[in-house]
Tab-separated table of C-alpha atoms in Angstrom:
chain	number	residue	atom	x	y	z
S	805	MET	CA	0.119	38.341	-43.651
S	806	THR	CA	0.147	36.961	-39.990
S	807	TYR	CA	3.343	36.059	-38.301
S	808	PRO	CA	2.870	32.292	-39.015
S	809	THR	CA	2.629	33.056	-42.397
S	810	GLU	CA	5.397	35.227	-42.874
S	811	HIS	CA	7.841	32.797	-40.818
S	812	LEU	CA	6.682	29.671	-42.596
S	813	MET	CA	7.485	31.524	-45.942
S	814	ASP	CA	10.733	31.823	-45.016
S	815	LEU	CA	10.895	28.023	-43.562
S	816	VAL	CA	10.100	27.250	-47.127
S	817	ALA	CA	12.770	29.426	-48.596
S	818	LEU	CA	15.240	27.594	-46.012
S	819	ALA	CA	14.085	24.417	-46.783
S	820	HIS	CA	14.556	24.199	-50.273
S	821	THR	CA	18.303	25.266	-50.032
S	822	THR	CA	18.967	21.955	-48.010
S	823	THR	CA	18.862	18.208	-48.247
S	824	ASP	CA	20.439	17.918	-44.584
S	825	PRO	CA	18.022	15.506	-43.023
S	826	GLY	CA	18.836	17.076	-39.707
S	827	GLU	CA	18.126	20.673	-40.886
S	828	LEU	CA	15.075	19.467	-42.555
S	829	LEU	CA	13.789	17.945	-39.354
S	830	ARG	CA	14.521	21.262	-37.495
S	831	LEU	CA	12.495	23.269	-40.268
S	832	LEU	CA	9.735	20.780	-40.434
S	833	ARG	CA	9.401	20.965	-36.515
S	834	ASP	CA	9.359	24.558	-36.503
S	835	GLY	CA	6.999	24.329	-39.312
S	836	HIS	CA	4.531	22.215	-37.268
S	837	ASP	CA	4.539	24.536	-34.413
S	838	LEU	CA	3.498	27.540	-36.900
S	839	TYR	CA	0.999	25.110	-38.693
S	840	HIS	CA	-0.708	24.672	-35.509
S	841	GLN	CA	-0.790	28.009	-34.786
S	842	GLY	CA	-2.154	29.270	-37.820
S	843	LEU	CA	-4.678	26.611	-37.495
S	844	ALA	CA	-5.846	27.709	-34.074
S	845	GLU	CA	-6.296	31.549	-35.248
S	846	THR	CA	-8.356	30.172	-37.852
S	847	CYS	CA	-10.414	28.284	-35.611
S	848	ALA	CA	-11.128	31.123	-33.424
S	849	ALA	CA	-11.987	33.454	-36.245
S	850	VAL	CA	-14.915	30.822	-37.470
S	851	MET	CA	-15.958	30.055	-33.960
S	852	ALA	CA	-16.381	33.852	-33.500
S	853	GLU	CA	-17.890	34.511	-36.804
S	854	HIS	CA	-20.274	31.344	-35.833
S	855	GLN	CA	-21.249	32.170	-32.451
S	856	ASP	CA	-24.757	33.391	-32.686
S	857	LEU	CA	-25.949	30.891	-35.228
S	858	PRO	CA	-28.304	28.190	-34.178
S	859	ASP	CA	-27.013	24.655	-34.636
S	860	HIS	CA	-29.261	23.529	-37.563
S	861	VAL	CA	-27.987	27.077	-39.921
S	862	LEU	CA	-24.678	26.053	-38.964
S	863	LEU	CA	-24.885	22.159	-40.214
S	864	ASP	CA	-26.670	23.519	-43.353
S	865	ARG	CA	-23.940	25.863	-43.951
S	866	CYS	CA	-21.565	22.879	-43.638
S	867	ARG	CA	-23.751	20.947	-46.212
S	868	ALA	CA	-23.977	23.804	-48.514
S	869	GLN	CA	-20.106	23.852	-48.539
S	870	GLU	CA	-20.503	19.987	-49.334
S	871	LEU	CA	-18.265	18.923	-45.906
S	872	PHE	CA	-19.173	15.849	-44.794
S	873	VAL	CA	-21.025	16.323	-41.387
S	874	PRO	CA	-22.669	13.299	-40.107
S	875	GLU	CA	-26.279	13.730	-38.877
S	876	ASP	CA	-25.362	13.127	-35.378
S	877	ALA	CA	-22.561	15.991	-35.575
S	878	THR	CA	-22.139	17.963	-32.787
S	879	ARG	CA	-21.883	21.887	-32.762
S	880	ASP	CA	-17.662	21.498	-32.221
S	881	ASP	CA	-17.791	18.816	-35.495
S	882	ALA	CA	-19.722	21.550	-37.528
S	883	LEU	CA	-17.269	24.553	-36.544
S	884	ALA	CA	-14.022	22.197	-36.825
S	885	ALA	CA	-15.191	21.328	-40.412
S	886	LEU	CA	-15.937	25.087	-41.264
S	887	ALA	CA	-12.162	25.767	-40.183
S	888	PHE	CA	-10.500	23.573	-41.806
S	889	VAL	CA	-11.971	23.698	-45.282
S	890	ARG	CA	-10.829	27.802	-44.768
S	891	TRP	CA	-7.569	26.721	-43.313
S	892	GLU	CA	-6.587	24.087	-46.170
S	893	ASN	CA	-5.823	26.746	-48.874
S	894	THR	CA	-4.463	29.403	-46.686
S	895	PRO	CA	-0.831	30.349	-47.511
S	896	THR	CA	0.162	28.607	-44.017
S	897	ALA	CA	-1.214	25.756	-44.873
S	898	LEU	CA	0.246	25.675	-48.002
S	899	ALA	CA	3.759	26.897	-47.090
S	900	TYR	CA	3.904	24.195	-44.213
S	901	ASP	CA	2.820	21.508	-46.728
S	902	ALA	CA	5.496	22.653	-49.229
S	903	ILE	CA	7.908	22.214	-45.991
S	904	ALA	CA	6.673	18.604	-45.603
S	905	ARG	CA	7.005	17.564	-49.154
S	906	HIS	CA	10.323	18.871	-49.742
S	907	ALA	CA	11.547	16.840	-46.410
S	908	ALA	CA	9.610	13.598	-47.423
S	909	ARG	CA	11.368	13.609	-50.772
S	910	HIS	CA	14.693	13.657	-48.832
S	911	GLY	CA	13.757	10.869	-46.109
S	912	VAL	CA	12.649	13.002	-43.428
S	913	SER	CA	9.005	13.376	-41.641
S	914	LEU	CA	7.675	13.903	-37.945
S	915	LEU	CA	6.486	10.562	-37.714
S	916	PRO	CA	8.861	7.547	-37.089
S	917	GLU	CA	9.078	4.757	-39.456
S	918	GLU	CA	7.401	1.875	-38.565
S	919	GLY	CA	9.490	-0.623	-36.883
S	920	ILE	CA	12.406	1.481	-36.522
S	921	GLN	CA	13.039	1.789	-32.794
């Protein structure tokens, strides 16, 4: 397990022990940073693995995985699609999702509510 994964697992455990909005917001913010750290690591790994592939082969790999990639997609678009599909079911991504869902059940989100100043 990577550091972001281990730390997010700890945050999930902490999140499920509280309903305090301030604490949930803190855990959500900490988790958000770790989520993006893990996503960046996944993107770097996907880029390294596919660096020698020609663009058309890269796009074919996306289509083989049934990823939506428009006809005018760039190499970066294809790499991002491949990275995200790998990322979305990692323990790190799932742990962050668990924190976000728990926080949302208690009215806590990183996005401010519309109309609230």
